[in-house]
Amino acid sequence: MKRRLLNQWLLGMLTSVTLLVALPVQAADEAPDVLINRLTKDALDTIQADKAVQAGDVGRIIALMDEKVMPYLNFQRMTASAVGPGWRQATPEQRSRLEGEFKTLLVRTYAGAMSQAKNLSFQVKPLRSAPEDKEVIVRTVITGRGDPVQLDYRLEKTPGVGAGWKIFNLNVLGVWLVETYRSQFAQEVNAKGIDGLITVLTERNKPGNTKAGKG
């Protein structure tokens, strides 16, 4: 039972991370559920078509993230939430390093499982929101060989340059990504400070480190 739940969670996470590397530029007024529907389709198409992504090529996935993800992801908010209160005391240089290491950690954690995400289908559930809402949750269901996996996206509407809906958290089987890492990061910050957390992430992200995906 535990193995099945772990496989479901992994399937959801690798699909969501692949979604984040398949983001093309689109109109700022695109509805959040329409956005997620398009991006999920693009993500699954990317898995099927890109052999480097299927193979879990970390360099390739990071390059795709750098090229396509940032316009549709509030990664600074994700990183700040994961780091917790220590983020407010971090210098601009420390924040930049934390964002870079956190991105690499996410990619390395789930890249190796990309080859498993084949022959998947998905459904975006009806969106429950009001026109004036600034934050929404778009719920989807990913179907593969096992039981369906519920995968939710929390988005915020941003004004000004680059306006539109941006993803800032992911939920797989009731577990929010940011909260999962917050508990891990808090231990390091409390023990060793922000620089200590950066050091730990840098070590975990080194090529060949088999502990990259572990808490």
PDB file of C-alpha atoms in Angstrom:
ATOM      1  CA  MET A   1       0.000   0.000   0.000  1.00  0.00           C
ATOM      2  CA  LYS A   2       2.782   2.420   0.953  1.00  0.00           C
ATOM      3  CA  ARG A   3       4.678   1.615  -2.252  1.00  0.00           C
ATOM      4  CA  ARG A   4       1.557   2.323  -4.354  1.00  0.00           C
ATOM      5  CA  LEU A   5       1.032   5.683  -2.643  1.00  0.00           C
ATOM      6  CA  LEU A   6       4.707   6.546  -3.138  1.00  0.00           C
ATOM      7  CA  ASN A   7       4.465   5.691  -6.843  1.00  0.00           C
ATOM      8  CA  GLN A   8       1.323   7.828  -7.153  1.00  0.00           C
ATOM      9  CA  TRP A   9       3.019  10.787  -5.458  1.00  0.00           C
ATOM     10  CA  LEU A  10       6.102  10.397  -7.632  1.00  0.00           C
ATOM     11  CA  LEU A  11       3.975  10.207 -10.779  1.00  0.00           C
ATOM     12  CA  GLY A  12       2.178  13.401  -9.856  1.00  0.00           C
ATOM     13  CA  MET A  13       5.353  15.249  -8.968  1.00  0.00           C
ATOM     14  CA  LEU A  14       7.304  14.289 -12.071  1.00  0.00           C
ATOM     15  CA  THR A  15       4.331  15.281 -14.231  1.00  0.00           C
ATOM     16  CA  SER A  16       4.077  18.639 -12.488  1.00  0.00           C
ATOM     17  CA  VAL A  17       7.812  19.315 -12.762  1.00  0.00           C
ATOM     18  CA  THR A  18       7.741  18.395 -16.441  1.00  0.00           C
ATOM     19  CA  LEU A  19       4.778  20.744 -16.837  1.00  0.00           C
ATOM     20  CA  LEU A  20       6.998  23.502 -15.527  1.00  0.00           C
ATOM     21  CA  VAL A  21       9.524  22.958 -18.325  1.00  0.00           C
ATOM     22  CA  ALA A  22       6.927  23.017 -21.098  1.00  0.00           C
ATOM     23  CA  LEU A  23       5.598  26.539 -20.676  1.00  0.00           C
ATOM     24  CA  PRO A  24       5.290  28.593 -23.877  1.00  0.00           C
ATOM     25  CA  VAL A  25       4.513  32.306 -23.921  1.00  0.00           C
ATOM     26  CA  GLN A  26       0.784  33.005 -23.969  1.00  0.00           C
ATOM     27  CA  ALA A  27      -1.665  35.902 -23.551  1.00  0.00           C
ATOM     28  CA  ALA A  28      -1.775  37.421 -20.055  1.00  0.00           C
ATOM     29  CA  ASP A  29      -5.579  37.191 -19.887  1.00  0.00           C
ATOM     30  CA  GLU A  30      -5.699  33.395 -20.232  1.00  0.00           C
ATOM     31  CA  ALA A  31      -7.994  31.865 -17.596  1.00  0.00           C
ATOM     32  CA  PRO A  32      -6.145  29.791 -14.963  1.00  0.00           C
ATOM     33  CA  ASP A  33      -7.921  26.514 -15.749  1.00  0.00           C
ATOM     34  CA  VAL A  34      -7.365  27.027 -19.480  1.00  0.00           C
ATOM     35  CA  LEU A  35      -3.701  27.753 -18.761  1.00  0.00           C
ATOM     36  CA  ILE A  36      -3.252  24.575 -16.717  1.00  0.00           C
ATOM     37  CA  ASN A  37      -5.081  22.501 -19.340  1.00  0.00           C
ATOM     38  CA  ARG A  38      -2.756  23.749 -22.071  1.00  0.00           C
ATOM     39  CA  LEU A  39       0.394  23.402 -19.987  1.00  0.00           C
ATOM     40  CA  THR A  40      -0.436  19.873 -18.864  1.00  0.00           C
ATOM     41  CA  LYS A  41      -0.971  18.805 -22.466  1.00  0.00           C
ATOM     42  CA  ASP A  42       2.303  20.468 -23.438  1.00  0.00           C
ATOM     43  CA  ALA A  43       4.061  18.715 -20.561  1.00  0.00           C
ATOM     44  CA  LEU A  44       2.853  15.262 -21.533  1.00  0.00           C
ATOM     45  CA  ASP A  45       3.733  15.938 -25.179  1.00  0.00           C
ATOM     46  CA  THR A  46       7.232  16.979 -24.047  1.00  0.00           C
ATOM     47  CA  ILE A  47       7.705  13.729 -22.149  1.00  0.00           C
ATOM     48  CA  GLN A  48       6.725  11.717 -25.215  1.00  0.00           C
ATOM     49  CA  ALA A  49       8.796  13.699 -27.721  1.00  0.00           C
ATOM     50  CA  ASP A  50      11.982  14.723 -25.906  1.00  0.00           C
ATOM     51  CA  LYS A  51      14.265  11.737 -25.321  1.00  0.00           C
ATOM     52  CA  ALA A  52      16.595  13.772 -23.116  1.00  0.00           C
ATOM     53  CA  VAL A  53      13.693  14.660 -20.809  1.00  0.00           C
ATOM     54  CA  GLN A  54      12.554  11.026 -20.786  1.00  0.00           C
ATOM     55  CA  ALA A  55      16.046   9.996 -19.776  1.00  0.00           C
ATOM     56  CA  GLY A  56      16.066  12.484 -16.907  1.00  0.00           C
ATOM     57  CA  ASP A  57      18.800  14.684 -18.385  1.00  0.00           C
ATOM     58  CA  VAL A  58      19.144  17.303 -15.633  1.00  0.00           C
ATOM     59  CA  GLY A  59      20.977  19.783 -17.848  1.00  0.00           C
ATOM     60  CA  ARG A  60      18.321  19.583 -20.536  1.00  0.00           C
ATOM     61  CA  ILE A  61      15.461  20.008 -18.071  1.00  0.00           C
ATOM     62  CA  ILE A  62      17.119  22.975 -16.341  1.00  0.00           C
ATOM     63  CA  ALA A  63      17.762  24.597 -19.734  1.00  0.00           C
ATOM     64  CA  LEU A  64      14.087  24.221 -20.619  1.00  0.00           C
ATOM     65  CA  MET A  65      13.079  25.692 -17.262  1.00  0.00           C
ATOM     66  CA  ASP A  66      15.348  28.689 -17.757  1.00  0.00           C
ATOM     67  CA  GLU A  67      13.960  29.223 -21.252  1.00  0.00           C
ATOM     68  CA  LYS A  68      10.244  28.717 -20.664  1.00  0.00           C
ATOM     69  CA  VAL A  69       9.208  28.413 -17.043  1.00  0.00           C
ATOM     70  CA  MET A  70       9.864  31.767 -15.423  1.00  0.00           C
ATOM     71  CA  PRO A  71       7.080  33.756 -17.149  1.00  0.00           C
ATOM     72  CA  TYR A  72       4.502  31.406 -15.579  1.00  0.00           C
ATOM     73  CA  LEU A  73       6.035  30.550 -12.238  1.00  0.00           C
ATOM     74  CA  ASN A  74       6.509  32.792  -9.217  1.00  0.00           C
ATOM     75  CA  PHE A  75       9.608  30.915  -8.176  1.00  0.00           C
ATOM     76  CA  GLN A  76      10.763  33.610  -5.792  1.00  0.00           C
ATOM     77  CA  ARG A  77       7.534  33.216  -3.831  1.00  0.00           C
ATOM     78  CA  MET A  78       7.917  29.430  -3.860  1.00  0.00           C
ATOM     79  CA  THR A  79      11.488  29.666  -2.578  1.00  0.00           C
ATOM     80  CA  ALA A  80      10.645  32.292   0.041  1.00  0.00           C
ATOM     81  CA  SER A  81       7.775  30.179   1.354  1.00  0.00           C
ATOM     82  CA  ALA A  82       9.949  27.079   1.476  1.00  0.00           C
ATOM     83  CA  VAL A  83      12.757  28.880   3.317  1.00  0.00           C
ATOM     84  CA  GLY A  84      10.331  30.457   5.785  1.00  0.00           C
ATOM     85  CA  PRO A  85      11.094  33.384   8.141  1.00  0.00           C
ATOM     86  CA  GLY A  86      14.814  33.238   7.362  1.00  0.00           C
ATOM     87  CA  TRP A  87      14.096  34.570   3.869  1.00  0.00           C
ATOM     88  CA  ARG A  88      13.434  38.046   5.274  1.00  0.00           C
ATOM     89  CA  GLN A  89      16.945  38.227   6.703  1.00  0.00           C
ATOM     90  CA  ALA A  90      18.630  36.860   3.580  1.00  0.00           C
ATOM     91  CA  THR A  91      20.678  39.217   1.406  1.00  0.00           C
ATOM     92  CA  PRO A  92      19.866  39.597  -2.311  1.00  0.00           C
ATOM     93  CA  GLU A  93      22.864  37.393  -3.131  1.00  0.00           C
ATOM     94  CA  GLN A  94      21.707  34.700  -0.695  1.00  0.00           C
ATOM     95  CA  ARG A  95      18.179  34.818  -2.127  1.00  0.00           C
ATOM     96  CA  SER A  96      19.507  34.417  -5.649  1.00  0.00           C
ATOM     97  CA  ARG A  97      21.591  31.422  -4.618  1.00  0.00           C
ATOM     98  CA  LEU A  98      18.671  29.852  -2.757  1.00  0.00           C
ATOM     99  CA  GLU A  99      16.426  30.164  -5.811  1.00  0.00           C
ATOM    100  CA  GLY A 100      19.046  28.583  -8.047  1.00  0.00           C
ATOM    101  CA  GLU A 101      19.784  25.702  -5.692  1.00  0.00           C
ATOM    102  CA  PHE A 102      16.093  25.063  -4.980  1.00  0.00           C
ATOM    103  CA  LYS A 103      15.343  24.889  -8.697  1.00  0.00           C
ATOM    104  CA  THR A 104      18.205  22.448  -9.242  1.00  0.00           C
ATOM    105  CA  LEU A 105      17.054  20.366  -6.272  1.00  0.00           C
ATOM    106  CA  LEU A 106      13.522  20.042  -7.660  1.00  0.00           C
ATOM    107  CA  VAL A 107      14.773  19.042 -11.092  1.00  0.00           C
ATOM    108  CA  ARG A 108      17.304  16.534  -9.754  1.00  0.00           C
ATOM    109  CA  THR A 109      14.776  15.036  -7.350  1.00  0.00           C
ATOM    110  CA  TYR A 110      12.264  14.122 -10.040  1.00  0.00           C
ATOM    111  CA  ALA A 111      14.252  14.031 -13.295  1.00  0.00           C
ATOM    112  CA  GLY A 112      15.230  10.388 -12.930  1.00  0.00           C
ATOM    113  CA  ALA A 113      11.588   9.295 -12.999  1.00  0.00           C
ATOM    114  CA  MET A 114      10.652  11.042 -16.256  1.00  0.00           C
ATOM    115  CA  SER A 115      10.807   7.801 -18.229  1.00  0.00           C
ATOM    116  CA  GLN A 116       7.926   6.445 -16.129  1.00  0.00           C
ATOM    117  CA  ALA A 117       5.507   9.191 -17.178  1.00  0.00           C
ATOM    118  CA  LYS A 118       4.213   7.605 -20.371  1.00  0.00           C
ATOM    119  CA  ASN A 119       0.747   6.899 -21.731  1.00  0.00           C
ATOM    120  CA  LEU A 120      -0.860   9.329 -19.330  1.00  0.00           C
ATOM    121  CA  SER A 121      -4.127  11.207 -19.656  1.00  0.00           C
ATOM    122  CA  PHE A 122      -5.489  14.060 -17.586  1.00  0.00           C
ATOM    123  CA  GLN A 123      -8.639  15.963 -16.704  1.00  0.00           C
ATOM    124  CA  VAL A 124      -8.928  19.529 -15.439  1.00  0.00           C
ATOM    125  CA  LYS A 125     -11.803  19.814 -12.984  1.00  0.00           C
ATOM    126  CA  PRO A 126     -14.276  22.716 -13.198  1.00  0.00           C
ATOM    127  CA  LEU A 127     -12.810  25.848 -11.654  1.00  0.00           C
ATOM    128  CA  ARG A 128     -14.549  27.265  -8.598  1.00  0.00           C
ATOM    129  CA  SER A 129     -13.663  30.932  -8.431  1.00  0.00           C
ATOM    130  CA  ALA A 130     -15.017  34.455  -8.765  1.00  0.00           C
ATOM    131  CA  PRO A 131     -13.841  36.976 -11.392  1.00  0.00           C
ATOM    132  CA  GLU A 132     -12.293  39.157  -8.687  1.00  0.00           C
ATOM    133  CA  ASP A 133     -10.236  36.345  -7.117  1.00  0.00           C
ATOM    134  CA  LYS A 134      -6.494  36.980  -7.029  1.00  0.00           C
ATOM    135  CA  GLU A 135      -5.573  33.441  -5.992  1.00  0.00           C
ATOM    136  CA  VAL A 136      -7.169  30.192  -7.189  1.00  0.00           C
ATOM    137  CA  ILE A 137      -6.609  26.447  -7.048  1.00  0.00           C
ATOM    138  CA  VAL A 138      -6.916  24.489 -10.282  1.00  0.00           C
ATOM    139  CA  ARG A 139      -7.502  20.797  -9.651  1.00  0.00           C
ATOM    140  CA  THR A 140      -6.534  18.080 -12.118  1.00  0.00           C
ATOM    141  CA  VAL A 141      -6.509  14.284 -12.213  1.00  0.00           C
ATOM    142  CA  ILE A 142      -3.677  12.389 -13.900  1.00  0.00           C
ATOM    143  CA  THR A 143      -4.491   8.858 -15.043  1.00  0.00           C
ATOM    144  CA  GLY A 144      -1.905   6.222 -15.901  1.00  0.00           C
ATOM    145  CA  ARG A 145      -1.356   2.557 -15.190  1.00  0.00           C
ATOM    146  CA  GLY A 146      -2.255   2.788 -11.496  1.00  0.00           C
ATOM    147  CA  ASP A 147      -4.867   4.672  -9.546  1.00  0.00           C
ATOM    148  CA  PRO A 148      -5.677   8.261 -10.621  1.00  0.00           C
ATOM    149  CA  VAL A 149      -3.457  10.932  -9.072  1.00  0.00           C
ATOM    150  CA  GLN A 150      -4.938  14.242  -7.941  1.00  0.00           C
ATOM    151  CA  LEU A 151      -2.618  17.123  -8.801  1.00  0.00           C
ATOM    152  CA  ASP A 152      -3.572  20.665  -7.789  1.00  0.00           C
ATOM    153  CA  TYR A 153      -1.983  23.978  -8.742  1.00  0.00           C
ATOM    154  CA  ARG A 154      -2.174  27.137  -6.671  1.00  0.00           C
ATOM    155  CA  LEU A 155      -1.945  30.252  -8.833  1.00  0.00           C
ATOM    156  CA  GLU A 156      -1.896  33.991  -8.240  1.00  0.00           C
ATOM    157  CA  LYS A 157      -2.891  36.784 -10.597  1.00  0.00           C
ATOM    158  CA  THR A 158      -0.104  39.314 -11.035  1.00  0.00           C
ATOM    159  CA  PRO A 159      -0.421  42.867 -12.421  1.00  0.00           C
ATOM    160  CA  GLY A 160       1.980  45.011 -14.427  1.00  0.00           C
ATOM    161  CA  VAL A 161       4.781  43.746 -16.638  1.00  0.00           C
ATOM    162  CA  GLY A 162       4.444  40.011 -17.145  1.00  0.00           C
ATOM    163  CA  ALA A 163       0.856  40.135 -15.907  1.00  0.00           C
ATOM    164  CA  GLY A 164      -1.127  36.930 -15.794  1.00  0.00           C
ATOM    165  CA  TRP A 165      -1.593  33.819 -13.700  1.00  0.00           C
ATOM    166  CA  LYS A 166       1.519  32.355 -12.092  1.00  0.00           C
ATOM    167  CA  ILE A 167       1.948  29.015 -10.319  1.00  0.00           C
ATOM    168  CA  PHE A 168       3.423  29.216  -6.826  1.00  0.00           C
ATOM    169  CA  ASN A 169       2.633  25.842  -5.272  1.00  0.00           C
ATOM    170  CA  LEU A 170       1.750  22.253  -6.225  1.00  0.00           C
ATOM    171  CA  ASN A 171      -0.274  19.646  -4.360  1.00  0.00           C
ATOM    172  CA  VAL A 172       0.049  15.908  -4.961  1.00  0.00           C
ATOM    173  CA  LEU A 173      -2.241  13.548  -3.031  1.00  0.00           C
ATOM    174  CA  GLY A 174      -2.909  16.210  -0.415  1.00  0.00           C
ATOM    175  CA  VAL A 175       0.747  17.177   0.088  1.00  0.00           C
ATOM    176  CA  TRP A 176       1.804  20.709  -0.873  1.00  0.00           C
ATOM    177  CA  LEU A 177       5.304  20.899  -2.358  1.00  0.00           C
ATOM    178  CA  VAL A 178       6.372  24.108  -0.597  1.00  0.00           C
ATOM    179  CA  GLU A 179       5.256  22.909   2.833  1.00  0.00           C
ATOM    180  CA  THR A 180       7.148  19.637   2.341  1.00  0.00           C
ATOM    181  CA  TYR A 181      10.432  21.453   1.823  1.00  0.00           C
ATOM    182  CA  ARG A 182       9.727  24.105   4.470  1.00  0.00           C
ATOM    183  CA  SER A 183      10.015  21.591   7.282  1.00  0.00           C
ATOM    184  CA  GLN A 184      13.315  20.305   5.869  1.00  0.00           C
ATOM    185  CA  PHE A 185      14.781  23.752   5.290  1.00  0.00           C
ATOM    186  CA  ALA A 186      13.718  25.050   8.727  1.00  0.00           C
ATOM    187  CA  GLN A 187      15.945  22.505  10.446  1.00  0.00           C
ATOM    188  CA  GLU A 188      18.979  23.652   8.479  1.00  0.00           C
ATOM    189  CA  VAL A 189      18.254  27.370   8.943  1.00  0.00           C
ATOM    190  CA  ASN A 190      17.718  26.965  12.677  1.00  0.00           C
ATOM    191  CA  ALA A 191      20.956  25.005  13.038  1.00  0.00           C
ATOM    192  CA  LYS A 192      23.278  26.743  10.592  1.00  0.00           C
ATOM    193  CA  GLY A 193      21.555  29.866   9.235  1.00  0.00           C
ATOM    194  CA  ILE A 194      20.883  30.798   5.617  1.00  0.00           C
ATOM    195  CA  ASP A 195      24.471  30.138   4.529  1.00  0.00           C
ATOM    196  CA  GLY A 196      24.234  26.711   6.105  1.00  0.00           C
ATOM    197  CA  LEU A 197      21.100  25.919   4.097  1.00  0.00           C
ATOM    198  CA  ILE A 198      22.804  27.099   0.894  1.00  0.00           C
ATOM    199  CA  THR A 199      25.783  24.853   1.647  1.00  0.00           C
ATOM    200  CA  VAL A 200      23.543  21.840   2.265  1.00  0.00           C
ATOM    201  CA  LEU A 201      21.598  22.410  -0.973  1.00  0.00           C
ATOM    202  CA  THR A 202      24.805  22.903  -2.944  1.00  0.00           C
ATOM    203  CA  GLU A 203      26.170  19.603  -1.643  1.00  0.00           C
ATOM    204  CA  ARG A 204      22.929  17.766  -2.407  1.00  0.00           C
ATOM    205  CA  ASN A 205      22.912  19.169  -5.929  1.00  0.00           C
ATOM    206  CA  LYS A 206      26.403  18.045  -6.843  1.00  0.00           C
ATOM    207  CA  PRO A 207      26.449  15.592  -9.773  1.00  0.00           C
ATOM    208  CA  GLY A 208      26.584  12.027  -8.554  1.00  0.00           C
ATOM    209  CA  ASN A 209      25.124  12.797  -5.129  1.00  0.00           C
ATOM    210  CA  THR A 210      22.521  10.064  -4.606  1.00  0.00           C
ATOM    211  CA  LYS A 211      20.977  11.961  -1.689  1.00  0.00           C
ATOM    212  CA  ALA A 212      19.676  14.784  -3.901  1.00  0.00           C
ATOM    213  CA  GLY A 213      16.094  13.622  -3.768  1.00  0.00           C
ATOM    214  CA  LYS A 214      16.033  12.713  -0.100  1.00  0.00           C
ATOM    215  CA  GLY A 215      14.913  14.775   2.863  1.00  0.00           C
TER     216      GLY A 215
END
